[in-house]
């Protein structure tokens, strides 16, 4: 058997049920790997005591023969999920010292299924970023390198710590959240699988909010099968979240038939961007050919409002962020600035927020407050909402015409070096989300699958977009693509 920390969820589940390994053995293997991987800066709050207690409880359940699929599986939890008694900072100084008295619905469901929490994972502050460079914990580092070049690369963002931990075999899988591509882009940058479910499929309760109409949690895993297993444990209606849907959760793993004969895969012409690297164009074409060889019909489609997606997203998301982040004021929890004699409540708010929020969060809060302000609300926010409705309608029309899934690139490039995207021009960074934000604006499920390596030896992924609530179908398409691509590359261990 390969080293325990390198197992997939499916392999570990089968080995645990067969009594070949114990949950404690699996957990210890991951804890050892985490301790040896400080240079990746993926885990920011380690919880070995909790992990071992959960692993021992999982072993008892396994022995009793009462073990769900996730029982005994060691996971990393993104720092955006509230975990009872464990620091949950959203990678921000403003939440320093915050230990929730409650557990998020997603982590509750995973722990109820017997999963093990190894610790909390690095991320961009309040999930705002595409490179994990806005974290109060410092940068997370991609385990991949460009050949023999030692330049540290981004693992993507905002779920950069989750991606680095899964790709580096520090855990068997991790939770992520996706507001504009924050699961799919890091998954593509690190050669793993990441799925953003339909908006409302997974409860948002207990997840620190960024943009409430766009945020959605999902699994980040080593294979599509693992994504199906973990998503099933995470999904379902939640009375605590009014946006979670009362739709039954099917058996996602059972949907992986590997048969997509007669399915229609759409290729949107608007995703052929000027300046797209030839390698990504070639990979996209290769992906379409793989699906065609599996029996799918490839059709050209049009999503005409795609070009407005990024500007609409960067009005709506900051607007919702400015509203959601108003609660961090130094009054109830988290950081409070030291005040001078004579300072009043206004000075307390100003100083606390100036000290507690990083530059990118400040930028987005200011943009959001501006577009919601009197005189600009109609010009920006309402217009962006109308564009969002048109983007959603584009997808509805394509699906109504019989298309089952849409194939696109996941990212406009492979992983770039930390610090290479000039801070002077944040728009360059925002362009990383160009292929992913439409999915959030339309509330659709999307999955990134690793399909090949570029000339520098870095992973490249493709994205499949599915019909709403049909994650099972989407996972099956991804499963076929994954099998055809045969991507088995792993980063060479340097850390």
Tab-separated table of C-alpha atoms in Angstrom:
chain	number	residue	atom	x	y	z
A	1	UNK	CA	0.000	0.000	0.000
A	2	UNK	CA	1.214	3.555	-0.695
A	3	UNK	CA	1.980	5.872	2.263
A	4	UNK	CA	-1.252	6.415	4.230
A	5	UNK	CA	-1.338	10.207	3.734
A	6	UNK	CA	-1.285	9.661	-0.051
A	7	UNK	CA	-4.464	7.571	-0.086
A	8	UNK	CA	-7.656	8.843	-1.683
A	9	UNK	CA	-10.859	8.973	0.392
A	10	UNK	CA	-12.198	5.929	-1.488
A	11	UNK	CA	-8.998	3.918	-0.902
A	12	UNK	CA	-8.876	4.880	2.778
A	13	UNK	CA	-12.575	4.090	3.272
A	14	UNK	CA	-12.124	0.604	1.798
A	15	UNK	CA	-8.941	-0.050	3.823
A	16	UNK	CA	-10.617	1.151	7.045
A	17	UNK	CA	-13.667	-1.027	6.482
A	18	UNK	CA	-11.468	-4.024	5.705
A	19	UNK	CA	-9.558	-3.454	8.949
A	20	UNK	CA	-6.250	-3.021	7.056
A	21	UNK	CA	-5.573	0.387	8.673
A	22	UNK	CA	-7.018	2.347	11.577
A	23	UNK	CA	-8.257	5.928	11.605
A	24	UNK	CA	-5.559	6.677	14.212
A	25	UNK	CA	-2.853	5.384	11.817
A	26	UNK	CA	-4.223	7.521	8.978
A	27	UNK	CA	-4.432	10.583	11.220
A	28	UNK	CA	-0.898	10.117	12.563
A	29	UNK	CA	0.463	9.819	9.001
A	30	UNK	CA	-1.185	13.131	8.090
A	31	UNK	CA	-0.089	14.898	11.301
A	32	UNK	CA	3.512	13.808	10.605
A	33	UNK	CA	3.258	15.100	7.010
A	34	UNK	CA	1.858	18.432	8.267
A	35	UNK	CA	4.709	18.899	10.749
A	36	UNK	CA	7.232	18.250	7.963
A	37	UNK	CA	5.594	20.773	5.603
A	38	UNK	CA	5.927	24.086	7.454
A	39	UNK	CA	7.368	25.698	4.319
A	40	UNK	CA	4.017	25.239	2.508
A	41	UNK	CA	2.302	27.303	5.252
A	42	UNK	CA	-0.934	25.431	4.498
A	43	UNK	CA	-2.073	24.613	8.054
A	44	UNK	CA	-2.336	27.700	10.267
A	45	UNK	CA	-4.046	26.229	13.363
A	46	UNK	CA	-3.158	22.603	14.049
A	47	UNK	CA	-5.561	20.512	16.131
A	48	UNK	CA	-3.749	17.192	16.789
A	49	UNK	CA	-5.579	16.504	20.075
A	50	UNK	CA	-9.010	16.934	18.476
A	51	UNK	CA	-7.879	14.873	15.470
A	52	UNK	CA	-6.709	11.916	17.547
A	53	UNK	CA	-9.838	11.964	19.725
A	54	UNK	CA	-12.027	11.983	16.598
A	55	UNK	CA	-9.909	9.227	15.024
A	56	UNK	CA	-10.291	6.995	18.115
A	57	UNK	CA	-14.067	7.554	18.045
A	58	UNK	CA	-14.089	6.729	14.310
A	59	UNK	CA	-12.233	3.468	14.964
A	60	UNK	CA	-14.915	2.465	17.490
A	61	UNK	CA	-17.647	3.158	14.917
A	62	UNK	CA	-15.773	1.165	12.292
A	63	UNK	CA	-15.433	-1.790	14.643
A	64	UNK	CA	-19.157	-1.597	15.413
A	65	UNK	CA	-19.875	-1.752	11.681
A	66	UNK	CA	-21.735	1.575	11.795
A	67	UNK	CA	-19.459	3.692	9.612
A	68	UNK	CA	-20.494	6.174	6.894
A	69	UNK	CA	-18.113	6.675	3.950
A	70	UNK	CA	-16.297	9.640	5.555
A	71	UNK	CA	-15.712	7.861	8.878
A	72	UNK	CA	-12.052	8.104	9.894
A	73	UNK	CA	-11.039	10.319	6.945
A	74	UNK	CA	-8.533	13.054	7.989
A	75	UNK	CA	-9.473	16.473	6.556
A	76	UNK	CA	-8.213	20.039	6.566
A	77	UNK	CA	-10.821	22.743	7.227
A	78	UNK	CA	-10.553	26.160	5.559
A	79	UNK	CA	-10.213	28.941	8.153
A	80	UNK	CA	-13.528	30.424	6.920
A	81	UNK	CA	-15.537	27.645	8.630
A	82	UNK	CA	-16.411	28.242	12.279
A	83	UNK	CA	-15.158	25.356	14.402
A	84	UNK	CA	-16.161	25.261	18.057
A	85	UNK	CA	-13.354	26.243	20.423
A	86	UNK	CA	-10.795	26.455	17.603
A	87	UNK	CA	-9.533	29.780	16.151
A	88	UNK	CA	-11.638	30.733	13.132
A	89	UNK	CA	-10.106	33.935	11.810
A	90	UNK	CA	-10.923	33.998	8.092
A	91	UNK	CA	-7.170	34.786	7.807
A	92	UNK	CA	-7.831	38.297	9.127
A	93	UNK	CA	-6.281	40.196	12.021
A	94	UNK	CA	-9.701	41.640	12.851
A	95	UNK	CA	-10.818	38.181	14.049
A	96	UNK	CA	-7.646	37.476	16.023
A	97	UNK	CA	-8.493	35.470	19.115
A	98	UNK	CA	-12.011	34.578	17.942
A	99	UNK	CA	-12.951	31.041	18.975
A	100	UNK	CA	-16.588	30.320	18.098
A	101	UNK	CA	-18.943	28.753	20.608
A	102	UNK	CA	-20.653	26.881	17.769
A	103	UNK	CA	-19.862	24.621	14.822
A	104	UNK	CA	-20.672	25.395	11.165
A	105	UNK	CA	-23.293	23.140	9.573
A	106	UNK	CA	-20.752	21.753	7.079
A	107	UNK	CA	-18.212	20.753	9.744
A	108	UNK	CA	-21.031	19.407	11.959
A	109	UNK	CA	-22.157	17.151	9.092
A	110	UNK	CA	-18.616	15.981	8.361
A	111	UNK	CA	-17.884	15.258	12.029
A	112	UNK	CA	-21.255	13.484	12.423
A	113	UNK	CA	-20.138	11.282	9.513
A	114	UNK	CA	-16.956	10.449	11.458
A	115	UNK	CA	-14.476	12.695	9.619
A	116	UNK	CA	-11.341	13.875	11.452
A	117	UNK	CA	-10.204	17.527	11.651
A	118	UNK	CA	-6.423	17.902	11.384
A	119	UNK	CA	-6.547	21.696	11.672
A	120	UNK	CA	-7.489	24.958	9.962
A	121	UNK	CA	-6.129	25.918	6.546
A	122	UNK	CA	-4.635	29.113	5.169
A	123	UNK	CA	-6.657	31.283	2.773
A	124	UNK	CA	-6.963	34.815	1.413
A	125	UNK	CA	-8.315	37.245	4.006
A	126	UNK	CA	-12.129	36.939	4.120
A	127	UNK	CA	-11.780	34.817	0.939
A	128	UNK	CA	-10.878	37.952	-1.051
A	129	UNK	CA	-8.057	37.061	-3.425
A	130	UNK	CA	-6.877	34.721	-6.154
A	131	UNK	CA	-3.375	33.923	-4.905
A	132	UNK	CA	-3.441	33.461	-1.097
A	133	UNK	CA	-1.265	36.574	-0.728
A	134	UNK	CA	-3.766	38.578	1.392
A	135	UNK	CA	-3.657	36.263	4.432
A	136	UNK	CA	-2.682	37.531	7.885
A	137	UNK	CA	-0.751	34.246	8.247
A	138	UNK	CA	1.477	34.964	5.232
A	139	UNK	CA	1.406	33.244	1.843
A	140	UNK	CA	0.454	29.616	1.360
A	141	UNK	CA	2.873	27.995	-1.109
A	142	UNK	CA	2.078	25.654	-3.998
A	143	UNK	CA	3.844	22.254	-3.656
A	144	UNK	CA	4.483	22.371	-7.429
A	145	UNK	CA	7.588	24.025	-8.910
A	146	UNK	CA	8.531	25.078	-12.449
A	147	UNK	CA	11.049	22.329	-13.220
A	148	UNK	CA	14.217	23.050	-11.226
A	149	UNK	CA	13.262	26.683	-10.593
A	150	UNK	CA	12.932	27.303	-6.841
A	151	UNK	CA	10.590	30.312	-7.221
A	152	UNK	CA	7.672	29.800	-4.797
A	153	UNK	CA	4.386	29.624	-6.718
A	154	UNK	CA	0.863	30.556	-5.681
A	155	UNK	CA	-1.511	27.686	-4.881
A	156	UNK	CA	-4.326	29.983	-6.069
A	157	UNK	CA	-6.978	31.578	-3.908
A	158	UNK	CA	-8.889	32.027	-1.858
A	159	UNK	CA	-8.783	28.326	-0.860
A	160	UNK	CA	-4.988	28.231	-1.341
A	161	UNK	CA	-4.168	26.427	1.901
A	162	UNK	CA	-6.779	23.765	1.103
A	163	UNK	CA	-5.325	23.219	-2.387
A	164	UNK	CA	-1.702	23.095	-1.149
A	165	UNK	CA	-2.603	20.665	1.658
A	166	UNK	CA	-4.438	18.222	-0.631
A	167	UNK	CA	-1.836	18.424	-3.425
A	168	UNK	CA	0.994	17.991	-0.912
A	169	UNK	CA	-0.713	14.956	0.706
A	170	UNK	CA	-0.981	16.645	4.113
A	171	UNK	CA	-4.622	15.533	4.327
A	172	UNK	CA	-6.873	13.254	2.291
A	173	UNK	CA	-9.214	16.124	1.345
A	174	UNK	CA	-10.203	19.621	2.460
A	175	UNK	CA	-13.155	21.974	2.590
A	176	UNK	CA	-13.116	25.058	0.391
A	177	UNK	CA	-15.468	27.912	-0.448
A	178	UNK	CA	-16.092	29.447	-3.847
A	179	UNK	CA	-17.439	32.973	-4.366
A	180	UNK	CA	-15.953	33.624	-7.824
A	181	UNK	CA	-13.698	30.614	-8.435
A	182	UNK	CA	-12.018	30.115	-5.049
A	183	UNK	CA	-12.335	26.304	-5.158
A	184	UNK	CA	-11.889	25.714	-8.890
A	185	UNK	CA	-8.938	28.042	-9.589
A	186	UNK	CA	-6.699	26.701	-6.751
A	187	UNK	CA	-7.687	23.131	-7.687
A	188	UNK	CA	-6.512	23.785	-11.270
A	189	UNK	CA	-3.264	25.407	-10.048
A	190	UNK	CA	-2.374	22.396	-7.868
A	191	UNK	CA	-3.538	19.438	-9.961
A	192	UNK	CA	-6.482	18.392	-7.771
A	193	UNK	CA	-10.281	18.252	-8.143
A	194	UNK	CA	-12.547	20.991	-6.789
A	195	UNK	CA	-16.321	21.279	-7.109
A	196	UNK	CA	-18.526	24.297	-6.431
A	197	UNK	CA	-22.051	22.920	-5.970
A	198	UNK	CA	-25.285	24.635	-7.042
A	199	UNK	CA	-26.014	27.678	-4.854
A	200	UNK	CA	-28.151	26.353	-1.988
A	201	UNK	CA	-26.948	22.734	-2.169
A	202	UNK	CA	-24.642	23.186	0.852
A	203	UNK	CA	-25.497	25.217	3.945
A	204	UNK	CA	-23.626	28.480	4.473
A	205	UNK	CA	-24.461	28.630	8.188
A	206	UNK	CA	-21.343	29.124	10.296
A	207	UNK	CA	-19.164	30.064	7.317
A	208	UNK	CA	-17.791	33.599	7.598
A	209	UNK	CA	-19.657	35.547	4.905
A	210	UNK	CA	-17.985	37.339	1.985
A	211	UNK	CA	-20.761	37.779	-0.617
A	212	UNK	CA	-23.878	35.963	0.544
A	213	UNK	CA	-25.567	35.501	-2.845
A	214	UNK	CA	-22.387	34.004	-4.365
A	215	UNK	CA	-20.615	32.018	-1.590
A	216	UNK	CA	-20.863	28.231	-1.726
A	217	UNK	CA	-18.831	25.578	0.108
A	218	UNK	CA	-17.517	22.450	-1.571
A	219	UNK	CA	-14.917	19.682	-1.331
A	220	UNK	CA	-11.330	19.797	-2.628
A	221	UNK	CA	-10.090	16.264	-3.244
A	222	UNK	CA	-7.575	14.068	-5.070
A	223	UNK	CA	-10.155	12.475	-7.403
A	224	UNK	CA	-13.658	13.006	-8.769
A	225	UNK	CA	-14.876	9.929	-6.864
A	226	UNK	CA	-13.618	11.504	-3.625
A	227	UNK	CA	-15.436	14.748	-4.475
A	228	UNK	CA	-18.669	12.755	-4.892
A	229	UNK	CA	-18.214	10.975	-1.544
A	230	UNK	CA	-17.366	14.150	0.394
A	231	UNK	CA	-20.025	16.344	-1.241
A	232	UNK	CA	-22.689	13.863	-0.196
A	233	UNK	CA	-21.632	14.247	3.448
A	234	UNK	CA	-21.589	18.078	3.207
A	235	UNK	CA	-24.824	18.701	1.272
A	236	UNK	CA	-28.457	18.995	2.310
A	237	UNK	CA	-31.125	21.360	3.530
A	238	UNK	CA	-30.439	23.289	6.728
A	239	UNK	CA	-33.177	25.114	8.688
A	240	UNK	CA	-30.497	27.544	9.900
A	241	UNK	CA	-29.810	28.735	6.307
A	242	UNK	CA	-32.857	30.079	4.476
A	243	UNK	CA	-30.965	29.889	1.153
A	244	UNK	CA	-30.299	26.144	1.458
A	245	UNK	CA	-32.596	24.150	-0.814
A	246	UNK	CA	-35.142	21.541	0.238
A	247	UNK	CA	-33.945	19.190	-2.483
A	248	UNK	CA	-32.974	15.583	-1.646
A	249	UNK	CA	-29.268	14.753	-1.850
A	250	UNK	CA	-28.787	11.852	-4.272
A	251	UNK	CA	-26.013	9.254	-4.050
A	252	UNK	CA	-23.338	11.173	-5.971
A	253	UNK	CA	-20.882	8.280	-5.981
A	254	UNK	CA	-23.486	5.973	-7.546
A	255	UNK	CA	-23.892	8.540	-10.353
A	256	UNK	CA	-20.310	7.845	-11.538
A	257	UNK	CA	-21.323	5.338	-14.216
A	258	UNK	CA	-18.648	6.455	-16.680
A	259	UNK	CA	-21.297	6.479	-19.426
A	260	UNK	CA	-21.905	9.813	-21.187
A	261	UNK	CA	-23.013	8.459	-24.577
A	262	UNK	CA	-25.481	10.766	-26.260
A	263	UNK	CA	-24.806	13.650	-23.837
A	264	UNK	CA	-24.338	17.114	-25.322
A	265	UNK	CA	-21.264	19.111	-24.245
A	266	UNK	CA	-21.305	22.808	-25.096
A	267	UNK	CA	-18.177	24.765	-26.044
A	268	UNK	CA	-18.840	28.494	-25.510
A	269	UNK	CA	-17.236	30.687	-28.172
A	270	UNK	CA	-17.020	33.651	-25.745
A	271	UNK	CA	-14.426	31.799	-23.636
A	272	UNK	CA	-11.898	31.998	-26.482
A	273	UNK	CA	-10.114	35.017	-25.059
A	274	UNK	CA	-7.554	37.230	-26.777
A	275	UNK	CA	-4.101	36.313	-25.569
A	276	UNK	CA	-5.126	32.919	-24.183
A	277	UNK	CA	-1.984	30.766	-23.943
A	278	UNK	CA	-1.768	28.244	-26.795
A	279	UNK	CA	-1.273	25.440	-24.242
A	280	UNK	CA	-4.633	26.140	-22.622
A	281	UNK	CA	-6.373	26.390	-26.009
A	282	UNK	CA	-4.810	23.029	-27.000
A	283	UNK	CA	-5.788	21.412	-23.689
A	284	UNK	CA	-9.381	22.640	-24.074
A	285	UNK	CA	-9.539	21.129	-27.563
A	286	UNK	CA	-8.012	17.883	-26.256
A	287	UNK	CA	-10.601	17.739	-23.455
A	288	UNK	CA	-13.438	18.112	-25.963
A	289	UNK	CA	-11.936	15.293	-28.057
A	290	UNK	CA	-11.739	13.023	-24.996
A	291	UNK	CA	-15.415	13.570	-24.211
A	292	UNK	CA	-16.296	13.024	-27.880
A	293	UNK	CA	-14.422	9.713	-27.899
A	294	UNK	CA	-16.445	8.701	-24.820
A	295	UNK	CA	-19.616	9.112	-26.871
A	296	UNK	CA	-20.648	12.695	-26.111
A	297	UNK	CA	-21.739	15.129	-28.803
A	298	UNK	CA	-19.694	18.357	-28.872
A	299	UNK	CA	-21.687	21.455	-29.849
A	300	UNK	CA	-20.703	25.102	-30.199
A	301	UNK	CA	-22.768	27.405	-27.987
A	302	UNK	CA	-22.965	31.118	-27.256
A	303	UNK	CA	-23.104	32.803	-23.843
A	304	UNK	CA	-23.242	36.377	-25.145
A	305	UNK	CA	-23.117	38.253	-21.825
A	306	UNK	CA	-19.914	36.525	-20.636
A	307	UNK	CA	-17.807	39.628	-21.313
A	308	UNK	CA	-19.777	41.568	-18.700
A	309	UNK	CA	-19.382	38.909	-16.000
A	310	UNK	CA	-16.151	40.109	-14.411
A	311	UNK	CA	-17.232	43.782	-14.069
A	312	UNK	CA	-20.662	42.718	-12.754
A	313	UNK	CA	-19.030	40.366	-10.250
A	314	UNK	CA	-16.637	43.075	-9.004
A	315	UNK	CA	-19.620	45.334	-8.286
A	316	UNK	CA	-21.923	42.752	-6.657
A	317	UNK	CA	-19.323	40.892	-4.563
A	318	UNK	CA	-17.768	44.029	-2.956
A	319	UNK	CA	-21.254	45.478	-2.364
A	320	UNK	CA	-22.265	42.370	-0.405
A	321	UNK	CA	-18.871	42.296	1.325
A	322	UNK	CA	-19.211	45.884	2.508
A	323	UNK	CA	-22.574	44.999	4.037
A	324	UNK	CA	-21.367	41.703	5.584
A	325	UNK	CA	-18.138	43.156	6.992
A	326	UNK	CA	-19.884	46.078	8.704
A	327	UNK	CA	-20.259	43.818	11.773
A	328	UNK	CA	-16.488	43.880	12.453
A	329	UNK	CA	-16.411	47.059	14.482
A	330	UNK	CA	-14.416	46.316	17.628
A	331	UNK	CA	-17.536	46.103	19.792
A	332	UNK	CA	-18.537	42.449	20.173
A	333	UNK	CA	-15.688	40.115	19.219
A	334	UNK	CA	-12.312	40.093	17.523
A	335	UNK	CA	-9.780	42.897	17.466
A	336	UNK	CA	-10.348	46.318	19.044
A	337	UNK	CA	-7.839	49.120	18.530
A	338	UNK	CA	-6.254	50.917	21.487
A	339	UNK	CA	-7.923	54.293	21.809
A	340	UNK	CA	-6.424	57.637	22.782
A	341	UNK	CA	-7.876	59.945	25.426
A	342	UNK	CA	-10.969	61.614	24.031
A	343	UNK	CA	-11.555	59.097	21.240
A	344	UNK	CA	-15.229	58.299	20.671
A	345	UNK	CA	-17.066	55.461	18.961
A	346	UNK	CA	-16.311	56.771	15.462
A	347	UNK	CA	-12.564	56.766	16.170
A	348	UNK	CA	-12.873	53.245	17.602
A	349	UNK	CA	-14.535	51.982	14.396
A	350	UNK	CA	-12.012	53.760	12.168
A	351	UNK	CA	-8.898	52.611	14.031
A	352	UNK	CA	-10.141	49.038	14.564
A	353	UNK	CA	-11.037	48.542	10.917
A	354	UNK	CA	-7.870	50.237	9.653
A	355	UNK	CA	-5.719	47.942	11.821
A	356	UNK	CA	-7.791	44.792	11.419
A	357	UNK	CA	-8.476	44.687	7.668
A	358	UNK	CA	-5.744	44.161	5.073
A	359	UNK	CA	-5.363	46.296	1.924
A	360	UNK	CA	-7.413	44.083	-0.411
A	361	UNK	CA	-10.315	43.832	2.041
A	362	UNK	CA	-10.211	47.599	2.581
A	363	UNK	CA	-10.235	48.129	-1.188
A	364	UNK	CA	-13.262	45.906	-1.707
A	365	UNK	CA	-15.197	47.344	1.244
A	366	UNK	CA	-14.616	50.846	-0.153
A	367	UNK	CA	-15.690	49.815	-3.662
A	368	UNK	CA	-18.756	48.098	-2.217
A	369	UNK	CA	-19.734	51.055	-0.057
A	370	UNK	CA	-19.310	53.366	-3.063
A	371	UNK	CA	-21.521	51.318	-5.429
A	372	UNK	CA	-24.247	51.092	-2.765
A	373	UNK	CA	-24.170	54.798	-1.955
A	374	UNK	CA	-26.930	57.244	-2.881
A	375	UNK	CA	-26.490	58.463	-6.437
A	376	UNK	CA	-24.445	55.441	-7.532
A	377	UNK	CA	-26.756	52.575	-6.522
A	378	UNK	CA	-28.648	52.594	-9.826
A	379	UNK	CA	-25.610	53.371	-11.977
A	380	UNK	CA	-23.556	50.464	-10.639
A	381	UNK	CA	-25.269	48.015	-8.298
A	382	UNK	CA	-28.665	47.782	-9.994
A	383	UNK	CA	-27.063	47.634	-13.430
A	384	UNK	CA	-24.788	44.806	-12.282
A	385	UNK	CA	-27.814	42.902	-10.958
A	386	UNK	CA	-29.509	43.245	-14.349
A	387	UNK	CA	-26.366	41.941	-16.085
A	388	UNK	CA	-26.334	39.024	-13.651
A	389	UNK	CA	-29.913	38.155	-14.672
A	390	UNK	CA	-28.855	38.193	-18.346
A	391	UNK	CA	-25.864	35.911	-17.641
A	392	UNK	CA	-28.173	33.481	-15.830
A	393	UNK	CA	-30.591	33.578	-18.762
A	394	UNK	CA	-27.760	32.763	-21.219
A	395	UNK	CA	-27.114	29.524	-19.336
A	396	UNK	CA	-30.830	28.709	-19.017
A	397	UNK	CA	-31.295	29.041	-22.786
A	398	UNK	CA	-28.302	26.788	-23.514
A	399	UNK	CA	-29.522	24.099	-21.098
A	400	UNK	CA	-33.076	24.400	-22.449
A	401	UNK	CA	-31.651	23.661	-25.913
A	402	UNK	CA	-30.517	20.245	-24.654
A	403	UNK	CA	-26.918	20.877	-23.564
A	404	UNK	CA	-25.989	18.665	-20.585
A	405	UNK	CA	-22.687	20.268	-19.558
A	406	UNK	CA	-20.350	23.046	-20.704
A	407	UNK	CA	-16.577	22.588	-21.070
A	408	UNK	CA	-14.249	25.573	-20.568
A	409	UNK	CA	-10.708	26.261	-19.335
A	410	UNK	CA	-10.513	26.600	-15.547
A	411	UNK	CA	-7.850	29.344	-15.445
A	412	UNK	CA	-6.189	31.708	-17.943
A	413	UNK	CA	-2.702	30.388	-16.995
A	414	UNK	CA	-0.896	27.861	-14.828
A	415	UNK	CA	0.240	28.870	-11.317
A	416	UNK	CA	2.285	32.080	-11.254
A	417	UNK	CA	5.043	33.067	-8.847
A	418	UNK	CA	4.151	34.669	-5.522
A	419	UNK	CA	4.621	38.414	-5.941
A	420	UNK	CA	4.636	38.245	-9.756
A	421	UNK	CA	1.184	39.784	-10.190
A	422	UNK	CA	1.959	43.432	-9.557
A	423	UNK	CA	0.083	44.805	-6.552
A	424	UNK	CA	-0.058	48.093	-8.434
A	425	UNK	CA	-2.772	46.729	-10.744
A	426	UNK	CA	-5.366	44.646	-8.884
A	427	UNK	CA	-7.337	44.206	-12.124
A	428	UNK	CA	-4.590	41.842	-13.411
A	429	UNK	CA	-5.234	39.664	-10.374
A	430	UNK	CA	-9.007	39.855	-10.847
A	431	UNK	CA	-8.617	38.495	-14.399
A	432	UNK	CA	-7.706	35.114	-12.855
A	433	UNK	CA	-11.430	34.635	-12.243
A	434	UNK	CA	-12.446	35.262	-15.853
A	435	UNK	CA	-13.598	31.663	-16.543
A	436	UNK	CA	-15.135	30.987	-13.139
A	437	UNK	CA	-17.242	33.983	-12.008
A	438	UNK	CA	-20.120	33.358	-14.446
A	439	UNK	CA	-20.875	30.095	-12.626
A	440	UNK	CA	-21.297	31.911	-9.290
A	441	UNK	CA	-23.365	34.702	-10.811
A	442	UNK	CA	-25.727	32.091	-12.290
A	443	UNK	CA	-25.689	29.871	-9.157
A	444	UNK	CA	-24.639	26.805	-11.170
A	445	UNK	CA	-22.443	23.830	-10.221
A	446	UNK	CA	-18.905	23.825	-11.650
A	447	UNK	CA	-15.963	21.451	-11.276
A	448	UNK	CA	-12.241	21.755	-12.070
A	449	UNK	CA	-10.460	18.578	-13.176
A	450	UNK	CA	-6.667	18.274	-13.732
A	451	UNK	CA	-6.059	17.274	-17.357
A	452	UNK	CA	-2.384	17.889	-18.179
A	453	UNK	CA	0.894	19.703	-17.560
A	454	UNK	CA	2.183	22.817	-19.304
A	455	UNK	CA	5.691	23.193	-20.756
A	456	UNK	CA	7.022	24.217	-17.309
A	457	UNK	CA	5.673	21.007	-15.767
A	458	UNK	CA	2.805	22.736	-13.945
A	459	UNK	CA	-0.744	21.332	-13.801
A	460	UNK	CA	-3.547	22.716	-15.965
A	461	UNK	CA	-7.226	22.055	-15.384
A	462	UNK	CA	-10.451	22.190	-17.336
A	463	UNK	CA	-13.813	23.264	-15.973
A	464	UNK	CA	-17.155	21.561	-16.519
A	465	UNK	CA	-20.326	23.542	-15.767
A	466	UNK	CA	-23.533	21.611	-15.089
A	467	UNK	CA	-27.266	22.137	-14.897
A	468	UNK	CA	-28.602	23.361	-11.546
A	469	UNK	CA	-29.028	20.572	-8.932
A	470	UNK	CA	-27.492	17.987	-11.277
A	471	UNK	CA	-24.144	17.576	-9.534
A	472	UNK	CA	-24.407	13.807	-10.068
A	473	UNK	CA	-24.403	14.252	-13.850
A	474	UNK	CA	-21.659	16.864	-13.630
A	475	UNK	CA	-19.475	14.564	-11.505
A	476	UNK	CA	-20.036	11.747	-14.016
A	477	UNK	CA	-18.860	13.957	-16.900
A	478	UNK	CA	-15.845	14.970	-14.800
A	479	UNK	CA	-15.173	11.302	-13.970
A	480	UNK	CA	-15.073	10.449	-17.692
A	481	UNK	CA	-12.739	13.389	-18.413
A	482	UNK	CA	-10.485	12.440	-15.483
A	483	UNK	CA	-10.242	8.816	-16.653
A	484	UNK	CA	-9.516	9.814	-20.251
A	485	UNK	CA	-6.865	12.364	-19.228
A	486	UNK	CA	-5.183	9.865	-16.888
A	487	UNK	CA	-3.584	12.671	-14.847
A	488	UNK	CA	-1.427	11.028	-12.164
A	489	UNK	CA	1.400	13.582	-11.833
A	490	UNK	CA	2.417	14.660	-8.338
A	491	UNK	CA	4.695	17.504	-7.273
A	492	UNK	CA	8.304	16.491	-6.539
A	493	UNK	CA	8.828	16.778	-2.793
A	494	UNK	CA	11.084	19.754	-1.952
A	495	UNK	CA	9.489	20.920	1.316
